[in-house]
């Protein structure tokens, strides 16, 4: 691998070019989503929230706008989209064996990366209703969204969704829900998600889930999605935890793969500096 790297660098130096992403590809789509008048109106009616890019960067979400740090996430995006498209899937759960592996960070990064493709409509729904942190990670002001109310059928879905730029919807929570386990298996929850799908027609729905091994929330919810991505944290998740998590989830849905997060030691070829 190292020799390939050296050869590539030599070839680039000879050409006098550096492999950098094209500038015009960096921006997020600025045009409204395309679709029927009803669809465009439904998206336009959702309150807009623009996160602070500096806060996102501090929270390790580099993929809001394309840059060198977003490359690994963009590579993951491509693989995930290919697998989902090949199978006709559009609901993806992001879970992990235990807490703090980076599920929320990855769910949002993936959403921003996918949303840079203007034909995509992305919905991120927070399902970790015990320790919600999507709103805090994005810096949403308190009171903006408590999507659990919509899942419980106590409020209209549009009241608890926010829109980021043109093609991302987020259903986040500022506080925990009362009975997460029951809610995640309930008919009202299924109806609310079906409504999100019917009204906003997301090309992909990303569910930021709780950890799998600490409650029955994820396993109870698993047959609501088409597939799942498991996140493991290097140096803190054990192989047997990944194994147990994979076994539990794969009994109920399709496991796309395991993302090894928080790696401190990587080969240069996988590093963020590849394009620099
Ligand atoms: N690749 C990473 N490297 C270092 N820290 C990370 C990484 N991904 C996430 N974190 C940090 O780990 C903590 C937990 O991340 P979070 O996404 O909230 O995890 P989870 O949703 O799985 O509980 C946060 O402080 C986050 O910034
Ligand atoms: Mg989380």
Short mmCIF file of C-alpha atoms and ligand atoms in Angstrom, two decimals:
data_model
loop_
_atom_site.label_atom_id
_atom_site.label_comp_id
_atom_site.label_asym_id
_atom_site.label_seq_id
_atom_site.Cartn_x
_atom_site.Cartn_y
_atom_site.Cartn_z
CA UNK A 1 0.00 0.00 0.00
CA UNK A 2 2.83 2.34 0.93
CA UNK A 3 4.46 1.81 -2.46
CA UNK A 4 1.21 2.62 -4.26
CA UNK A 5 0.95 5.80 -2.18
CA UNK A 6 4.49 6.87 -3.06
CA UNK A 7 3.88 6.12 -6.75
CA UNK A 8 0.68 8.17 -6.75
CA UNK A 9 2.39 11.08 -5.05
CA UNK A 10 5.23 10.95 -7.59
CA UNK A 11 2.79 10.88 -10.49
CA UNK A 12 0.92 13.86 -9.05
CA UNK A 13 4.13 15.82 -8.50
CA UNK A 14 5.11 15.13 -12.13
CA UNK A 15 1.75 16.41 -13.35
CA UNK A 16 2.12 19.39 -11.02
CA UNK A 17 -1.35 18.75 -9.59
CA UNK A 18 -2.67 17.90 -6.18
CA UNK A 19 -5.79 15.74 -5.90
CA UNK A 20 -8.21 18.15 -4.25
CA UNK A 21 -11.99 18.07 -4.47
CA UNK A 22 -13.39 20.58 -6.95
CA UNK A 23 -14.53 23.80 -5.25
CA UNK A 24 -17.94 23.81 -6.83
CA UNK A 25 -18.61 20.41 -5.28
CA UNK A 26 -18.02 21.84 -1.80
CA UNK A 27 -21.20 23.78 -1.35
CA UNK A 28 -24.48 22.34 -0.12
CA UNK A 29 -27.37 22.48 -2.57
CA UNK A 30 -28.86 25.98 -2.64
CA UNK A 31 -31.90 25.20 -4.77
CA UNK A 32 -35.14 23.92 -3.26
CA UNK A 33 -35.87 20.22 -3.58
CA UNK A 34 -37.48 19.05 -6.79
CA UNK A 35 -40.80 17.26 -6.85
CA UNK A 36 -44.53 17.86 -6.95
CA UNK A 37 -45.92 21.21 -5.77
CA UNK A 38 -47.24 19.47 -2.62
CA UNK A 39 -43.86 18.04 -1.80
CA UNK A 40 -42.05 21.35 -2.30
CA UNK A 41 -44.68 23.15 -0.19
CA UNK A 42 -44.43 20.57 2.60
CA UNK A 43 -40.66 21.03 2.81
CA UNK A 44 -40.91 24.81 2.60
CA UNK A 45 -43.37 24.86 5.51
CA UNK A 46 -40.86 23.34 7.95
CA UNK A 47 -39.00 25.81 10.17
CA UNK A 48 -35.43 26.36 9.14
CA UNK A 49 -32.42 25.96 11.38
CA UNK A 50 -28.87 26.70 10.23
CA UNK A 51 -26.22 25.16 12.48
CA UNK A 52 -23.04 27.04 13.23
CA UNK A 53 -20.27 25.37 11.18
CA UNK A 54 -17.75 26.12 13.96
CA UNK A 55 -19.87 24.29 16.52
CA UNK A 56 -20.25 21.37 14.12
CA UNK A 57 -16.51 21.24 13.59
CA UNK A 58 -15.97 21.31 17.37
CA UNK A 59 -18.46 18.44 17.64
CA UNK A 60 -16.52 16.45 15.05
CA UNK A 61 -18.99 16.85 12.22
CA UNK A 62 -16.84 18.02 9.33
CA UNK A 63 -19.22 16.92 6.59
CA UNK A 64 -21.62 19.90 6.67
CA UNK A 65 -19.69 21.37 3.79
CA UNK A 66 -17.25 19.34 1.82
CA UNK A 67 -13.65 19.62 2.96
CA UNK A 68 -10.67 17.39 3.43
CA UNK A 69 -11.87 16.09 6.79
CA UNK A 70 -15.13 14.86 5.31
CA UNK A 71 -13.46 12.41 2.92
CA UNK A 72 -13.78 9.28 5.11
CA UNK A 73 -17.45 10.06 5.75
CA UNK A 74 -18.03 10.67 2.04
CA UNK A 75 -16.49 7.28 1.29
CA UNK A 76 -18.76 5.63 3.84
CA UNK A 77 -21.75 7.51 2.37
CA UNK A 78 -21.05 6.13 -1.07
CA UNK A 79 -20.85 2.55 0.19
CA UNK A 80 -23.99 2.89 2.28
CA UNK A 81 -25.97 4.49 -0.56
CA UNK A 82 -24.82 1.85 -3.03
CA UNK A 83 -25.83 -1.02 -0.75
CA UNK A 84 -29.17 0.59 0.03
CA UNK A 85 -29.92 1.47 -3.59
CA UNK A 86 -29.02 -2.05 -4.78
CA UNK A 87 -31.54 -3.47 -2.34
CA UNK A 88 -34.25 -0.82 -2.63
CA UNK A 89 -33.82 0.15 1.05
CA UNK A 90 -34.37 3.62 2.49
CA UNK A 91 -34.51 3.27 6.29
CA UNK A 92 -31.15 3.03 8.03
CA UNK A 93 -30.58 2.64 11.78
CA UNK A 94 -27.25 3.66 13.32
CA UNK A 95 -26.53 1.79 16.53
CA UNK A 96 -23.64 0.48 18.60
CA UNK A 97 -23.10 -2.12 21.30
CA UNK A 98 -22.64 0.41 24.12
CA UNK A 99 -22.84 4.14 24.78
CA UNK A 100 -20.71 6.98 23.42
CA UNK A 101 -19.33 5.11 20.38
CA UNK A 102 -20.21 8.03 18.11
CA UNK A 103 -23.69 7.12 16.77
CA UNK A 104 -25.08 10.65 16.85
CA UNK A 105 -21.90 12.11 15.39
CA UNK A 106 -21.92 9.53 12.60
CA UNK A 107 -25.67 9.82 11.88
CA UNK A 108 -25.41 13.59 11.42
CA UNK A 109 -22.15 13.43 9.48
CA UNK A 110 -23.63 10.86 7.14
CA UNK A 111 -26.79 12.95 6.70
CA UNK A 112 -24.80 16.08 5.80
CA UNK A 113 -22.59 14.14 3.44
CA UNK A 114 -25.58 12.54 1.66
CA UNK A 115 -27.39 15.88 1.50
CA UNK A 116 -24.57 17.38 -0.57
CA UNK A 117 -26.04 15.33 -3.40
CA UNK A 118 -28.86 17.68 -4.50
CA UNK A 119 -31.17 14.87 -5.65
CA UNK A 120 -31.29 13.44 -2.10
CA UNK A 121 -33.89 14.25 0.55
CA UNK A 122 -32.60 13.22 3.96
CA UNK A 123 -34.56 12.77 7.20
CA UNK A 124 -32.65 12.22 10.46
CA UNK A 125 -34.87 10.99 13.26
CA UNK A 126 -33.55 10.74 16.78
CA UNK A 127 -34.56 7.50 18.46
CA UNK A 128 -32.22 7.55 21.43
CA UNK A 129 -35.00 8.80 23.66
CA UNK A 130 -33.18 8.03 26.89
CA UNK A 131 -30.13 10.19 26.19
CA UNK A 132 -31.05 12.41 23.26
CA UNK A 133 -28.26 14.66 22.05
CA UNK A 134 -28.96 15.53 18.42
CA UNK A 135 -30.33 18.97 19.38
CA UNK A 136 -27.34 19.73 21.60
CA UNK A 137 -24.84 18.48 19.03
CA UNK A 138 -26.38 20.73 16.36
CA UNK A 139 -26.76 23.67 18.76
CA UNK A 140 -30.54 23.89 18.38
CA UNK A 141 -32.13 26.39 20.80
CA UNK A 142 -34.25 24.80 23.54
CA UNK A 143 -37.89 24.30 22.66
CA UNK A 144 -37.22 23.90 18.92
CA UNK A 145 -38.06 20.23 18.70
CA UNK A 146 -39.32 17.31 20.80
CA UNK A 147 -39.99 14.75 18.12
CA UNK A 148 -40.97 12.14 20.71
CA UNK A 149 -44.25 14.07 21.06
CA UNK A 150 -44.97 13.41 17.40
CA UNK A 151 -43.98 9.74 17.80
CA UNK A 152 -46.42 9.49 20.71
CA UNK A 153 -49.16 10.94 18.50
CA UNK A 154 -49.53 13.95 20.82
CA UNK A 155 -48.41 16.57 18.28
CA UNK A 156 -48.31 17.00 14.50
CA UNK A 157 -45.02 15.84 13.01
CA UNK A 158 -44.37 19.16 11.25
CA UNK A 159 -44.32 20.98 14.61
CA UNK A 160 -41.29 19.00 15.77
CA UNK A 161 -39.26 18.80 12.58
CA UNK A 162 -36.65 21.34 11.57
CA UNK A 163 -35.16 21.82 8.12
CA UNK A 164 -31.45 22.33 7.61
CA UNK A 165 -30.57 23.94 4.26
CA UNK A 166 -32.81 22.68 1.48
CA UNK A 167 -32.87 18.93 1.77
CA UNK A 168 -32.37 17.76 5.38
CA UNK A 169 -35.14 17.26 7.93
CA UNK A 170 -34.27 16.60 11.56
CA UNK A 171 -36.56 15.27 14.27
CA UNK A 172 -34.60 15.89 17.48
CA UNK A 173 -35.36 16.02 21.20
CA UNK A 174 -34.37 18.34 24.00
CA UNK A 175 -35.47 15.94 26.71
CA UNK A 176 -35.92 12.22 27.19
CA UNK A 177 -39.24 10.46 26.54
CA UNK A 178 -41.32 8.82 29.25
CA UNK A 179 -41.44 5.18 28.06
CA UNK A 180 -38.86 4.81 25.29
CA UNK A 181 -38.98 1.05 25.05
CA UNK A 182 -42.77 0.90 24.60
CA UNK A 183 -42.75 3.94 22.30
CA UNK A 184 -40.19 2.38 19.99
CA UNK A 185 -42.46 -0.61 19.44
CA UNK A 186 -45.76 1.27 19.29
CA UNK A 187 -48.24 1.72 16.47
CA UNK A 188 -48.34 5.50 17.00
CA UNK A 189 -44.58 5.62 16.37
CA UNK A 190 -44.97 3.55 13.17
CA UNK A 191 -47.80 5.80 11.99
CA UNK A 192 -45.72 8.94 12.60
CA UNK A 193 -42.78 7.53 10.64
CA UNK A 194 -45.05 6.42 7.81
CA UNK A 195 -46.41 9.96 7.69
CA UNK A 196 -42.90 11.43 7.48
CA UNK A 197 -42.29 9.08 4.57
CA UNK A 198 -45.59 9.88 2.84
CA UNK A 199 -45.48 13.67 3.20
CA UNK A 200 -41.75 14.42 2.81
CA UNK A 201 -40.71 11.44 0.66
CA UNK A 202 -37.16 11.20 2.01
CA UNK A 203 -34.79 9.27 -0.22
CA UNK A 204 -33.13 8.10 3.00
CA UNK A 205 -34.23 8.07 6.64
CA UNK A 206 -31.43 7.82 9.19
CA UNK A 207 -32.39 6.75 12.70
CA UNK A 208 -29.96 7.74 15.45
CA UNK A 209 -30.54 4.84 17.83
CA UNK A 210 -29.67 3.96 21.43
CA UNK A 211 -26.96 1.38 22.11
CA UNK A 212 -28.16 -2.18 21.48
CA UNK A 213 -26.80 -3.99 24.51
CA UNK A 214 -28.12 -1.75 27.29
CA UNK A 215 -31.89 -1.87 26.65
CA UNK A 216 -34.39 -3.53 24.32
CA UNK A 217 -35.03 -0.24 22.45
CA UNK A 218 -32.97 -1.08 19.35
CA UNK A 219 -33.99 -4.71 19.05
CA UNK A 220 -37.66 -3.73 19.49
CA UNK A 221 -37.34 -1.12 16.75
CA UNK A 222 -35.15 -3.13 14.35
CA UNK A 223 -37.91 -4.51 12.15
CA UNK A 224 -39.08 -0.94 11.43
CA UNK A 225 -35.90 -0.32 9.38
CA UNK A 226 -34.44 -1.90 6.27
CA UNK A 227 -30.87 -2.07 7.53
CA UNK A 228 -28.47 -1.03 10.28
CA UNK A 229 -24.95 0.24 10.61
CA UNK A 230 -23.06 -0.68 13.78
CA UNK A 231 -20.56 1.76 15.28
CA UNK A 232 -17.79 0.44 17.49
CA UNK A 233 -15.33 2.61 19.39
CA UNK A 234 -11.71 1.57 19.05
CA UNK A 235 -10.14 0.88 22.46
CA UNK A 236 -13.48 0.72 24.27
CA UNK A 237 -15.82 -1.67 22.43
CA UNK A 238 -14.74 -5.31 22.72
CA UNK A 239 -14.97 -7.84 19.90
CA UNK A 240 -17.50 -9.89 21.87
CA UNK A 241 -19.71 -6.81 22.30
CA UNK A 242 -19.63 -6.20 18.55
CA UNK A 243 -20.39 -9.89 18.04
CA UNK A 244 -23.36 -9.88 20.43
CA UNK A 245 -24.71 -6.67 18.96
CA UNK A 246 -24.39 -7.96 15.40
CA UNK A 247 -26.13 -11.21 16.32
CA UNK A 248 -29.06 -9.44 18.03
CA UNK A 249 -29.59 -6.97 15.18
CA UNK A 250 -29.12 -9.40 12.32
CA UNK A 251 -32.00 -11.52 13.64
CA UNK A 252 -34.34 -8.59 12.93
CA UNK A 253 -32.80 -6.57 10.07
CA UNK A 254 -29.91 -6.38 7.61
CA UNK A 255 -26.55 -5.35 9.01
CA UNK A 256 -24.62 -3.23 6.48
CA UNK A 257 -21.38 -3.40 8.41
CA UNK A 258 -19.40 -2.20 11.40
CA UNK A 259 -17.77 1.25 11.46
CA UNK A 260 -14.68 1.40 13.64
CA UNK A 261 -14.76 4.90 15.13
CA UNK A 262 -12.36 6.84 17.35
CA UNK A 263 -9.27 5.20 15.87
CA UNK A 264 -6.13 6.94 16.98
CA UNK A 265 -3.78 4.82 14.90
CA UNK A 266 -4.41 4.41 11.21
CA UNK A 267 -2.34 3.77 8.16
CA UNK A 268 -1.62 7.00 6.26
CA UNK A 269 -3.75 5.76 3.36
CA UNK A 270 -6.87 5.96 5.54
CA UNK A 271 -5.97 9.24 7.18
CA UNK A 272 -7.57 12.62 6.75
CA UNK A 273 -4.37 13.87 5.08
CA UNK A 274 -4.71 11.70 1.99
CA UNK A 275 -5.74 14.61 -0.22
CA UNK A 276 -3.49 17.23 1.31
N1 LIG B 1 -14.18 9.81 15.67
C1 LIG B 1 -14.22 10.37 16.88
N2 LIG B 1 -13.09 10.66 17.55
C2 LIG B 1 -13.10 11.22 18.78
N3 LIG B 1 -14.23 11.53 19.47
C3 LIG B 1 -15.39 11.25 18.87
C4 LIG B 1 -15.47 10.65 17.55
N4 LIG B 1 -16.78 10.47 17.23
C5 LIG B 1 -17.49 10.95 18.28
N5 LIG B 1 -16.67 11.41 19.26
C6 LIG B 1 -17.05 12.00 20.54
O1 LIG B 1 -17.54 10.97 21.41
C7 LIG B 1 -18.59 11.49 22.22
C8 LIG B 1 -19.82 10.62 22.04
O2 LIG B 1 -20.26 10.77 20.70
P1 LIG B 1 -21.79 10.58 20.30
O3 LIG B 1 -21.87 10.71 18.83
O4 LIG B 1 -22.65 11.47 21.13
O5 LIG B 1 -21.98 9.06 20.75
P2 LIG B 1 -23.29 8.20 20.93
O6 LIG B 1 -24.37 8.86 20.14
O7 LIG B 1 -22.90 6.86 20.39
O8 LIG B 1 -23.58 8.15 22.39
C9 LIG B 1 -18.82 12.93 21.79
O9 LIG B 1 -18.11 13.78 22.68
C10 LIG B 1 -18.20 12.99 20.40
O10 LIG B 1 -17.74 14.29 20.06
MG1 LIG B 2 -26.29 9.57 20.67
#
